[in-house]
Amino acid sequence: MAFERFMEISLYDPDGFFGGEVLRSEKAGDFLTSPEVSPLFGETLARYVEGIKQAIGDPFNIVEVAAGSGSLLRSLLAALPVDAIAVEASPAARTALAAIVPVREHLPETIRGVVIANELLDNLPTALAQRTPQGWRERWVGVDDDDLVFVDAPARPEVIAWLDDYAGPVPVGGWVEVQLAARAWVIDVLHRLEMGAVLLIDYGDTAENLLPRRSDGTLRTYRSHHLGPHPLDEPGETDITSDVNFTALMDLHPGATLSRQDDFLTDLGLRERLSEIRRQELEMARSGDESQRLRLRATKTEAETLLHPRGLGDFRVLVFEKLGTDATTGASYLS
Ligand SMILES: C[S@@+](CC[C@H](N)C(=O)[O-])C[C@H]1O[C@@H](n2cnc3c(N)ncnc32)[C@H](O)[C@@H]1O
């Protein structure tokens, strides 16, 4: 079968990694995401959402897609109490989210407000291709004895078209995750967005910056906060993921902007907040209030983690805005 089908089954079937009753995205789970690191993430993003709300007025909704445990919504809504819904593919996550906001399995027909998705795109099924001396070939999944193995297959026309447009000059032997589903998902959400913005946060980079990693590709698995086994081993037991090629998404709407998470959060005031926390921590040290000092120190570490230039700060933030009266122009009132 094509690799994207294997990935879809492994992650989203009832026996899949996200398909069962185990909630994966929480501190005790399999990966630690920005909203799980700190409520400062949602609190800081609330400032961006507030700007969009001021620009477009009511009706206004936050739609968080891939909302996981609900940590982001909880902190965001505490800072900015507005109508919100969550969209989740995972039944366990939907159960957790139902305590916070109305939950759906699929995107609403139309959206007026802000769509947020943190670490969704990297989990959408990808096709897999390798450049050979004869041109692009796909890597499908086959069986050898009892083992799942990669098998050679001709590249489908839509896969070749994506590679030609977005992979860049990948050397012979290079592996590329062909993110057709991510592109289709963004096209769909932009179509549903009447007015407002779409905020997509994930690991990845432009096609050009991903080129040095193409010799092995970026496909990998995670389990229990660590890199897991080969993607074909233990299907359903690991989180299969790859770095998002943002070049393949940026052309979908005029004025799309791509920035780093550390810069994006800095522009929204997180560094000022960090300075304030450091100042308060010193004050508590002087006053001898040890428990307050330790609490502030933990919060300071959380903020530093969100901004770490080689960690979460190195994530990318892709923003699409539709704010004008002509919702198709992409002209921003905020910039
Ligand atoms: C890595 S987790 C991120 C969870 C959360 N956003 C966070 O940052 O902690 C990815 C989530 O995306 C969800 N997901 C995957 N495809 C989806 C889709 N098409 N619609 C909604 N949720 C989806 C999965 O069920 C999973 O909960």
mmCIF file of C-alpha atoms and ligand atoms in Angstrom:
data_model
loop_
_atom_site.group_PDB
_atom_site.id
_atom_site.type_symbol
_atom_site.label_atom_id
_atom_site.label_comp_id
_atom_site.label_asym_id
_atom_site.label_seq_id
_atom_site.Cartn_x
_atom_site.Cartn_y
_atom_site.Cartn_z
ATOM 1 C CA MET A 1 0.000 0.000 0.000
ATOM 2 C CA ALA A 2 1.034 3.621 -0.504
ATOM 3 C CA PHE A 3 2.914 4.987 2.500
ATOM 4 C CA GLU A 4 0.244 7.622 3.260
ATOM 5 C CA ARG A 5 -2.359 4.861 3.649
ATOM 6 C CA PHE A 6 -0.046 2.944 5.985
ATOM 7 C CA MET A 7 0.481 6.119 8.032
ATOM 8 C CA GLU A 8 -3.256 6.846 8.110
ATOM 9 C CA ILE A 9 -4.044 3.351 9.412
ATOM 10 C CA SER A 10 -1.143 3.386 11.899
ATOM 11 C CA LEU A 11 -2.211 6.695 13.409
ATOM 12 C CA TYR A 12 -5.990 6.963 13.042
ATOM 13 C CA ASP A 13 -7.603 3.511 12.833
ATOM 14 C CA PRO A 14 -9.327 2.391 16.064
ATOM 15 C CA ASP A 15 -6.138 0.426 16.871
ATOM 16 C CA GLY A 16 -3.947 3.281 15.702
ATOM 17 C CA PHE A 17 -1.723 5.536 17.778
ATOM 18 C CA PHE A 18 -4.335 8.314 18.033
ATOM 19 C CA GLY A 19 -7.350 6.073 17.401
ATOM 20 C CA GLY A 20 -7.793 4.452 20.779
ATOM 21 C CA GLU A 21 -8.705 5.584 24.241
ATOM 22 C CA VAL A 22 -5.190 6.734 25.217
ATOM 23 C CA LEU A 23 -4.674 10.493 25.353
ATOM 24 C CA ARG A 24 -1.300 11.021 23.694
ATOM 25 C CA SER A 25 -0.618 14.748 24.014
ATOM 26 C CA GLU A 26 -0.148 15.463 27.672
ATOM 27 C CA LYS A 27 2.804 15.713 30.026
ATOM 28 C CA ALA A 28 2.559 12.024 30.923
ATOM 29 C CA GLY A 29 2.010 11.063 27.263
ATOM 30 C CA ASP A 30 4.276 10.535 24.273
ATOM 31 C CA PHE A 31 5.379 14.028 23.294
ATOM 32 C CA LEU A 32 5.652 17.406 24.947
ATOM 33 C CA THR A 33 4.189 20.222 22.889
ATOM 34 C CA SER A 34 4.230 23.979 23.540
ATOM 35 C CA PRO A 35 0.738 24.089 25.109
ATOM 36 C CA GLU A 36 1.705 21.179 27.381
ATOM 37 C CA VAL A 37 4.936 22.943 28.388
ATOM 38 C CA SER A 38 3.217 26.069 29.614
ATOM 39 C CA PRO A 39 -0.039 28.046 29.778
ATOM 40 C CA LEU A 40 2.121 31.008 28.701
ATOM 41 C CA PHE A 41 1.842 29.665 25.146
ATOM 42 C CA GLY A 42 -1.950 30.046 24.993
ATOM 43 C CA GLU A 43 -1.838 33.244 26.999
ATOM 44 C CA THR A 44 0.616 34.777 24.515
ATOM 45 C CA LEU A 45 -1.275 33.559 21.421
ATOM 46 C CA ALA A 46 -4.409 35.147 22.916
ATOM 47 C CA ARG A 47 -2.871 38.543 22.062
ATOM 48 C CA TYR A 48 -2.702 37.601 18.387
ATOM 49 C CA VAL A 49 -6.287 36.299 18.473
ATOM 50 C CA GLU A 50 -7.451 39.491 20.172
ATOM 51 C CA GLY A 51 -5.904 41.578 17.366
ATOM 52 C CA ILE A 52 -7.823 39.587 14.752
ATOM 53 C CA LYS A 53 -11.025 39.911 16.787
ATOM 54 C CA GLN A 54 -10.594 43.672 16.938
ATOM 55 C CA ALA A 55 -10.041 43.746 13.176
ATOM 56 C CA ILE A 56 -13.093 41.693 12.149
ATOM 57 C CA GLY A 57 -15.550 42.080 15.072
ATOM 58 C CA ASP A 58 -18.397 39.648 15.725
ATOM 59 C CA PRO A 59 -19.434 36.934 15.135
ATOM 60 C CA PHE A 60 -16.090 35.472 16.167
ATOM 61 C CA ASN A 61 -14.987 31.938 16.956
ATOM 62 C CA ILE A 62 -11.764 30.223 17.827
ATOM 63 C CA VAL A 63 -11.503 26.850 16.111
ATOM 64 C CA GLU A 64 -8.668 24.784 17.480
ATOM 65 C CA VAL A 65 -7.897 21.814 15.246
ATOM 66 C CA ALA A 66 -5.912 18.895 16.695
ATOM 67 C CA ALA A 67 -6.664 20.345 20.116
ATOM 68 C CA GLY A 68 -5.262 17.319 21.972
ATOM 69 C CA SER A 69 -5.746 17.495 25.721
ATOM 70 C CA GLY A 70 -7.203 21.033 25.589
ATOM 71 C CA SER A 71 -4.245 22.746 27.287
ATOM 72 C CA LEU A 72 -3.990 25.455 24.643
ATOM 73 C CA LEU A 73 -7.714 26.230 24.643
ATOM 74 C CA ARG A 74 -7.806 26.348 28.434
ATOM 75 C CA SER A 75 -5.050 28.957 28.720
ATOM 76 C CA LEU A 76 -6.128 30.887 25.650
ATOM 77 C CA LEU A 77 -9.749 31.157 26.791
ATOM 78 C CA ALA A 78 -8.666 32.145 30.314
ATOM 79 C CA ALA A 79 -6.864 35.130 28.750
ATOM 80 C CA LEU A 80 -9.527 35.862 26.125
ATOM 81 C CA PRO A 81 -12.992 34.450 26.853
ATOM 82 C CA VAL A 82 -14.614 34.053 23.411
ATOM 83 C CA ASP A 83 -16.667 31.341 21.701
ATOM 84 C CA ALA A 84 -14.542 28.365 20.756
ATOM 85 C CA ILE A 85 -14.786 24.852 19.402
ATOM 86 C CA ALA A 86 -12.292 22.023 19.107
ATOM 87 C CA VAL A 87 -11.852 19.710 16.135
ATOM 88 C CA GLU A 88 -10.141 16.406 16.876
ATOM 89 C CA ALA A 89 -9.581 13.100 15.105
ATOM 90 C CA SER A 90 -8.719 11.243 18.309
ATOM 91 C CA PRO A 91 -11.628 9.832 20.370
ATOM 92 C CA ALA A 92 -9.563 10.064 23.604
ATOM 93 C CA ALA A 93 -8.786 13.721 22.922
ATOM 94 C CA ARG A 94 -12.444 14.442 22.074
ATOM 95 C CA THR A 95 -13.448 13.043 25.470
ATOM 96 C CA ALA A 96 -10.897 15.271 27.247
ATOM 97 C CA LEU A 97 -11.932 18.324 25.245
ATOM 98 C CA ALA A 98 -15.666 17.913 25.827
ATOM 99 C CA ALA A 99 -15.156 19.233 29.362
ATOM 100 C CA ILE A 100 -13.892 22.540 27.930
ATOM 101 C CA VAL A 101 -15.647 23.390 24.633
ATOM 102 C CA PRO A 102 -17.980 21.834 22.056
ATOM 103 C CA VAL A 103 -16.019 19.223 20.090
ATOM 104 C CA ARG A 104 -16.314 17.997 16.513
ATOM 105 C CA GLU A 105 -14.622 15.409 14.408
ATOM 106 C CA HIS A 106 -14.537 17.604 11.295
ATOM 107 C CA LEU A 107 -14.129 21.285 10.452
ATOM 108 C CA PRO A 108 -17.307 23.414 10.481
ATOM 109 C CA GLU A 109 -18.758 24.451 7.093
ATOM 110 C CA THR A 110 -17.799 28.108 7.521
ATOM 111 C CA ILE A 111 -15.510 29.858 9.990
ATOM 112 C CA ARG A 112 -15.316 33.502 11.040
ATOM 113 C CA GLY A 113 -12.511 33.989 13.546
ATOM 114 C CA VAL A 114 -9.186 32.267 14.122
ATOM 115 C CA VAL A 115 -8.237 28.687 13.315
ATOM 116 C CA ILE A 116 -5.271 27.414 15.327
ATOM 117 C CA ALA A 117 -3.468 24.120 14.861
ATOM 118 C CA ASN A 118 -0.342 23.270 16.825
ATOM 119 C CA GLU A 119 1.481 20.165 15.562
ATOM 120 C CA LEU A 120 -1.289 18.993 13.245
ATOM 121 C CA LEU A 121 0.386 19.173 9.833
ATOM 122 C CA ASP A 122 3.357 16.961 10.770
ATOM 123 C CA ASN A 123 0.897 14.169 11.653
ATOM 124 C CA LEU A 124 -1.091 14.232 8.400
ATOM 125 C CA PRO A 125 -0.318 11.196 6.221
ATOM 126 C CA THR A 126 2.452 11.711 3.660
ATOM 127 C CA ALA A 127 3.500 9.816 0.581
ATOM 128 C CA LEU A 128 7.155 8.886 0.463
ATOM 129 C CA ALA A 129 9.467 9.315 -2.535
ATOM 130 C CA GLN A 130 13.124 8.775 -3.310
ATOM 131 C CA ARG A 131 15.096 10.379 -6.138
ATOM 132 C CA THR A 132 16.858 7.670 -8.184
ATOM 133 C CA PRO A 133 19.171 8.010 -11.201
ATOM 134 C CA GLN A 134 16.057 7.239 -13.295
ATOM 135 C CA GLY A 135 13.910 9.917 -11.630
ATOM 136 C CA TRP A 136 11.411 9.923 -8.756
ATOM 137 C CA ARG A 137 10.178 6.571 -7.384
ATOM 138 C CA GLU A 138 7.736 6.055 -4.544
ATOM 139 C CA ARG A 139 8.386 3.942 -1.493
ATOM 140 C CA TRP A 140 5.277 1.899 -0.653
ATOM 141 C CA VAL A 141 4.830 -0.590 2.152
ATOM 142 C CA GLY A 142 5.049 -4.321 1.434
ATOM 143 C CA VAL A 143 5.582 -7.574 3.323
ATOM 144 C CA ASP A 144 8.738 -9.710 3.421
ATOM 145 C CA ASP A 145 8.182 -12.870 5.477
ATOM 146 C CA ASP A 146 6.629 -11.374 8.622
ATOM 147 C CA ASP A 147 8.227 -7.967 8.280
ATOM 148 C CA LEU A 148 6.892 -4.780 6.792
ATOM 149 C CA VAL A 149 9.399 -3.341 4.316
ATOM 150 C CA PHE A 150 9.636 -0.440 1.882
ATOM 151 C CA VAL A 151 8.984 -1.540 -1.698
ATOM 152 C CA ASP A 152 9.667 0.309 -4.919
ATOM 153 C CA ALA A 153 6.683 1.720 -6.837
ATOM 154 C CA PRO A 154 6.294 4.120 -9.764
ATOM 155 C CA ALA A 155 5.651 7.696 -8.653
ATOM 156 C CA ARG A 156 2.033 8.757 -9.176
ATOM 157 C CA PRO A 157 1.446 11.906 -11.284
ATOM 158 C CA GLU A 158 0.205 13.995 -8.315
ATOM 159 C CA VAL A 159 3.273 12.948 -6.312
ATOM 160 C CA ILE A 160 5.618 13.932 -9.145
ATOM 161 C CA ALA A 161 3.812 17.271 -9.563
ATOM 162 C CA TRP A 162 4.232 18.067 -5.835
ATOM 163 C CA LEU A 163 7.912 17.035 -5.923
ATOM 164 C CA ASP A 164 8.603 19.164 -9.008
ATOM 165 C CA ASP A 165 6.965 22.187 -7.423
ATOM 166 C CA TYR A 166 8.111 21.934 -3.805
ATOM 167 C CA ALA A 167 10.907 19.440 -3.130
ATOM 168 C CA GLY A 168 13.762 21.567 -4.501
ATOM 169 C CA PRO A 169 17.015 20.156 -5.958
ATOM 170 C CA VAL A 170 17.123 16.911 -3.960
ATOM 171 C CA PRO A 171 20.256 14.848 -4.778
ATOM 172 C CA VAL A 172 20.012 11.276 -6.101
ATOM 173 C CA GLY A 173 19.285 8.945 -3.190
ATOM 174 C CA GLY A 174 17.390 11.652 -1.282
ATOM 175 C CA TRP A 175 14.107 10.857 0.480
ATOM 176 C CA VAL A 176 11.168 13.273 0.516
ATOM 177 C CA GLU A 177 7.915 13.135 2.465
ATOM 178 C CA VAL A 178 5.305 14.263 -0.055
ATOM 179 C CA GLN A 179 2.793 16.213 1.999
ATOM 180 C CA LEU A 180 -0.232 16.175 -0.270
ATOM 181 C CA ALA A 181 -2.670 15.783 2.635
ATOM 182 C CA ALA A 182 -1.257 18.809 4.474
ATOM 183 C CA ARG A 183 -1.697 20.940 1.377
ATOM 184 C CA ALA A 184 -5.234 19.619 0.826
ATOM 185 C CA TRP A 185 -6.088 20.335 4.483
ATOM 186 C CA VAL A 186 -4.878 23.947 4.251
ATOM 187 C CA ILE A 187 -6.756 24.490 0.972
ATOM 188 C CA ASP A 188 -9.898 23.180 2.683
ATOM 189 C CA VAL A 189 -9.578 25.334 5.805
ATOM 190 C CA LEU A 190 -8.861 28.487 3.775
ATOM 191 C CA HIS A 191 -11.953 27.757 1.715
ATOM 192 C CA ARG A 192 -14.065 27.513 4.890
ATOM 193 C CA LEU A 193 -12.576 30.670 6.448
ATOM 194 C CA GLU A 194 -14.886 33.571 5.583
ATOM 195 C CA MET A 195 -12.903 36.130 7.560
ATOM 196 C CA GLY A 196 -10.150 35.960 10.157
ATOM 197 C CA ALA A 197 -6.908 34.034 10.263
ATOM 198 C CA VAL A 198 -5.334 30.586 10.241
ATOM 199 C CA LEU A 199 -2.369 30.037 12.549
ATOM 200 C CA LEU A 200 -0.362 26.851 11.935
ATOM 201 C CA ILE A 201 2.519 25.996 14.228
ATOM 202 C CA ASP A 202 4.808 23.061 13.612
ATOM 203 C CA TYR A 203 8.318 21.793 13.169
ATOM 204 C CA GLY A 204 9.718 22.019 9.676
ATOM 205 C CA ASP A 205 11.149 24.642 7.370
ATOM 206 C CA THR A 206 11.255 25.861 3.799
ATOM 207 C CA ALA A 207 12.121 23.317 1.081
ATOM 208 C CA GLU A 208 15.512 24.987 0.692
ATOM 209 C CA ASN A 209 16.403 24.717 4.376
ATOM 210 C CA LEU A 210 15.241 21.092 4.510
ATOM 211 C CA LEU A 211 17.554 20.101 1.631
ATOM 212 C CA PRO A 212 20.529 19.161 3.879
ATOM 213 C CA ARG A 213 18.291 16.606 5.610
ATOM 214 C CA ARG A 214 17.124 14.908 2.443
ATOM 215 C CA SER A 215 19.758 12.144 2.344
ATOM 216 C CA ASP A 216 17.746 10.202 4.968
ATOM 217 C CA GLY A 217 14.562 12.301 4.869
ATOM 218 C CA THR A 218 12.790 13.579 7.988
ATOM 219 C CA LEU A 219 10.338 10.707 8.595
ATOM 220 C CA ARG A 220 10.577 9.430 12.165
ATOM 221 C CA THR A 221 8.581 8.166 15.122
ATOM 222 C CA TYR A 222 8.143 9.278 18.712
ATOM 223 C CA ARG A 223 7.096 7.376 21.786
ATOM 224 C CA SER A 224 7.212 8.340 25.445
ATOM 225 C CA HIS A 225 8.976 11.652 24.690
ATOM 226 C CA HIS A 226 11.812 9.932 22.786
ATOM 227 C CA LEU A 227 12.616 9.031 19.195
ATOM 228 C CA GLY A 228 10.940 5.683 18.545
ATOM 229 C CA PRO A 229 11.643 2.679 16.288
ATOM 230 C CA HIS A 230 11.627 2.577 12.470
ATOM 231 C CA PRO A 231 8.241 3.815 11.105
ATOM 232 C CA LEU A 232 7.382 0.362 9.710
ATOM 233 C CA ASP A 233 8.004 -1.364 13.040
ATOM 234 C CA GLU A 234 5.204 -1.521 15.603
ATOM 235 C CA PRO A 235 2.470 0.274 13.600
ATOM 236 C CA GLY A 236 -0.119 1.801 15.932
ATOM 237 C CA GLU A 237 2.366 1.935 18.788
ATOM 238 C CA THR A 238 4.321 5.025 17.706
ATOM 239 C CA ASP A 239 3.670 8.568 16.524
ATOM 240 C CA ILE A 240 4.757 8.779 12.867
ATOM 241 C CA THR A 241 5.727 12.269 11.800
ATOM 242 C CA SER A 242 7.873 14.333 9.447
ATOM 243 C CA ASP A 243 9.078 17.913 9.176
ATOM 244 C CA VAL A 244 6.577 20.163 7.436
ATOM 245 C CA ASN A 245 7.745 21.599 4.112
ATOM 246 C CA PHE A 246 6.223 25.081 4.503
ATOM 247 C CA THR A 247 7.189 26.081 0.956
ATOM 248 C CA ALA A 248 4.419 23.734 -0.211
ATOM 249 C CA LEU A 249 1.840 25.723 1.797
ATOM 250 C CA MET A 250 2.931 29.343 1.527
ATOM 251 C CA ASP A 251 1.638 29.826 -2.007
ATOM 252 C CA LEU A 252 -1.946 28.980 -0.970
ATOM 253 C CA HIS A 253 -2.956 32.499 -0.007
ATOM 254 C CA PRO A 254 -1.536 35.935 -0.811
ATOM 255 C CA GLY A 255 0.393 37.504 2.038
ATOM 256 C CA ALA A 256 1.061 34.257 3.918
ATOM 257 C CA THR A 257 3.807 34.834 6.469
ATOM 258 C CA LEU A 258 6.257 32.323 7.910
ATOM 259 C CA SER A 259 8.180 33.098 11.078
ATOM 260 C CA ARG A 260 9.953 31.300 13.874
ATOM 261 C CA GLN A 261 8.063 30.522 17.088
ATOM 262 C CA ASP A 262 10.610 32.427 19.225
ATOM 263 C CA ASP A 263 10.186 35.553 17.040
ATOM 264 C CA PHE A 264 6.403 35.214 16.853
ATOM 265 C CA LEU A 265 6.035 34.894 20.635
ATOM 266 C CA THR A 266 8.570 37.694 21.180
ATOM 267 C CA ASP A 267 6.516 40.022 18.954
ATOM 268 C CA LEU A 268 3.495 39.163 21.096
ATOM 269 C CA GLY A 269 5.340 40.175 24.282
ATOM 270 C CA LEU A 270 6.595 36.879 25.764
ATOM 271 C CA ARG A 271 10.137 38.215 26.305
ATOM 272 C CA GLU A 272 8.816 41.193 28.280
ATOM 273 C CA ARG A 273 6.782 38.739 30.308
ATOM 274 C CA LEU A 274 9.929 36.682 30.898
ATOM 275 C CA SER A 275 11.848 39.761 32.111
ATOM 276 C CA GLU A 276 9.011 40.550 34.489
ATOM 277 C CA ILE A 277 9.035 36.969 35.850
ATOM 278 C CA ARG A 278 12.843 37.167 36.353
ATOM 279 C CA ARG A 279 12.456 40.488 38.199
ATOM 280 C CA GLN A 280 9.738 39.010 40.463
ATOM 281 C CA GLU A 281 11.897 35.940 41.124
ATOM 282 C CA LEU A 282 14.753 38.163 42.325
ATOM 283 C CA GLU A 283 12.329 40.077 44.517
ATOM 284 C CA MET A 284 11.109 36.839 46.128
ATOM 285 C CA ALA A 285 14.715 35.699 46.646
ATOM 286 C CA ARG A 286 15.403 38.967 48.478
ATOM 287 C CA SER A 287 12.237 38.749 50.541
ATOM 288 C CA GLY A 288 12.930 35.102 51.436
ATOM 289 C CA ASP A 289 9.595 33.785 50.076
ATOM 290 C CA GLU A 290 11.064 30.484 48.874
ATOM 291 C CA SER A 291 7.868 28.810 47.669
ATOM 292 C CA GLN A 292 6.904 31.838 45.528
ATOM 293 C CA ARG A 293 10.462 32.040 44.223
ATOM 294 C CA LEU A 294 10.398 28.387 43.167
ATOM 295 C CA ARG A 295 7.008 28.831 41.486
ATOM 296 C CA LEU A 296 8.297 31.834 39.523
ATOM 297 C CA ARG A 297 11.460 29.961 38.647
ATOM 298 C CA ALA A 298 9.404 27.112 37.155
ATOM 299 C CA THR A 299 7.363 29.618 35.127
ATOM 300 C CA LYS A 300 10.585 31.276 33.952
ATOM 301 C CA THR A 301 11.930 27.901 32.763
ATOM 302 C CA GLU A 302 8.682 27.255 30.896
ATOM 303 C CA ALA A 303 8.933 30.602 29.061
ATOM 304 C CA GLU A 304 12.575 29.920 28.194
ATOM 305 C CA THR A 305 11.591 26.487 26.839
ATOM 306 C CA LEU A 306 8.962 28.023 24.535
ATOM 307 C CA LEU A 307 11.590 30.461 23.227
ATOM 308 C CA HIS A 308 14.572 28.095 23.051
ATOM 309 C CA PRO A 309 16.234 28.773 19.676
ATOM 310 C CA ARG A 310 17.163 25.097 19.078
ATOM 311 C CA GLY A 311 14.000 23.658 20.615
ATOM 312 C CA LEU A 312 10.406 24.882 20.476
ATOM 313 C CA GLY A 313 11.580 28.378 19.489
ATOM 314 C CA ASP A 314 12.827 26.839 16.229
ATOM 315 C CA PHE A 315 9.287 25.756 15.267
ATOM 316 C CA ARG A 316 7.659 27.660 12.408
ATOM 317 C CA VAL A 317 4.471 29.715 12.543
ATOM 318 C CA LEU A 318 2.562 29.995 9.283
ATOM 319 C CA VAL A 319 -0.128 32.670 9.249
ATOM 320 C CA PHE A 320 -2.834 33.286 6.688
ATOM 321 C CA GLU A 321 -5.051 36.322 7.194
ATOM 322 C CA LYS A 322 -8.313 37.224 5.477
ATOM 323 C CA LEU A 323 -9.220 40.542 7.032
ATOM 324 C CA GLY A 324 -10.288 42.909 4.269
ATOM 325 C CA THR A 325 -13.826 43.472 3.029
ATOM 326 C CA ASP A 326 -12.786 41.439 0.011
ATOM 327 C CA ALA A 327 -12.008 38.219 1.854
ATOM 328 C CA THR A 328 -9.995 36.882 -1.082
ATOM 329 C CA THR A 329 -7.324 39.580 -1.154
ATOM 330 C CA GLY A 330 -5.401 38.534 1.910
ATOM 331 C CA ALA A 331 -4.674 42.204 2.643
ATOM 332 C CA SER A 332 -4.036 42.555 6.362
ATOM 333 C CA TYR A 333 -5.312 45.337 8.564
ATOM 334 C CA LEU A 334 -2.936 44.260 11.288
ATOM 335 C CA SER A 335 0.413 44.505 9.564
HETATM 336 C C1 LIG B 1 0.901 15.905 17.993
HETATM 337 S S1 LIG B 1 -0.760 15.956 18.501
HETATM 338 C C2 LIG B 1 -0.903 17.673 18.928
HETATM 339 C C3 LIG B 1 -1.943 17.958 19.968
HETATM 340 C C4 LIG B 1 -1.996 19.400 20.471
HETATM 341 N N1 LIG B 1 -2.257 20.322 19.398
HETATM 342 C C5 LIG B 1 -0.729 19.790 21.192
HETATM 343 O O1 LIG B 1 -0.008 20.630 20.663
HETATM 344 O O2 LIG B 1 -0.485 19.261 22.279
HETATM 345 C C6 LIG B 1 -1.607 15.819 16.975
HETATM 346 C C7 LIG B 1 -3.095 15.748 17.098
HETATM 347 O O3 LIG B 1 -3.682 15.939 15.805
HETATM 348 C C8 LIG B 1 -4.882 15.204 15.771
HETATM 349 N N2 LIG B 1 -5.313 15.132 14.360
HETATM 350 C C9 LIG B 1 -4.699 14.511 13.343
HETATM 351 N N3 LIG B 1 -5.358 14.689 12.188
HETATM 352 C C10 LIG B 1 -6.419 15.461 12.465
HETATM 353 C C11 LIG B 1 -7.463 16.015 11.692
HETATM 354 N N4 LIG B 1 -7.543 15.818 10.366
HETATM 355 N N5 LIG B 1 -8.398 16.776 12.317
HETATM 356 C C12 LIG B 1 -8.321 16.996 13.639
HETATM 357 N N6 LIG B 1 -7.341 16.500 14.437
HETATM 358 C C13 LIG B 1 -6.399 15.750 13.860
HETATM 359 C C14 LIG B 1 -4.476 13.912 16.421
HETATM 360 O O4 LIG B 1 -5.597 13.168 16.838
HETATM 361 C C15 LIG B 1 -3.628 14.423 17.593
HETATM 362 O O5 LIG B 1 -4.405 14.624 18.746
#
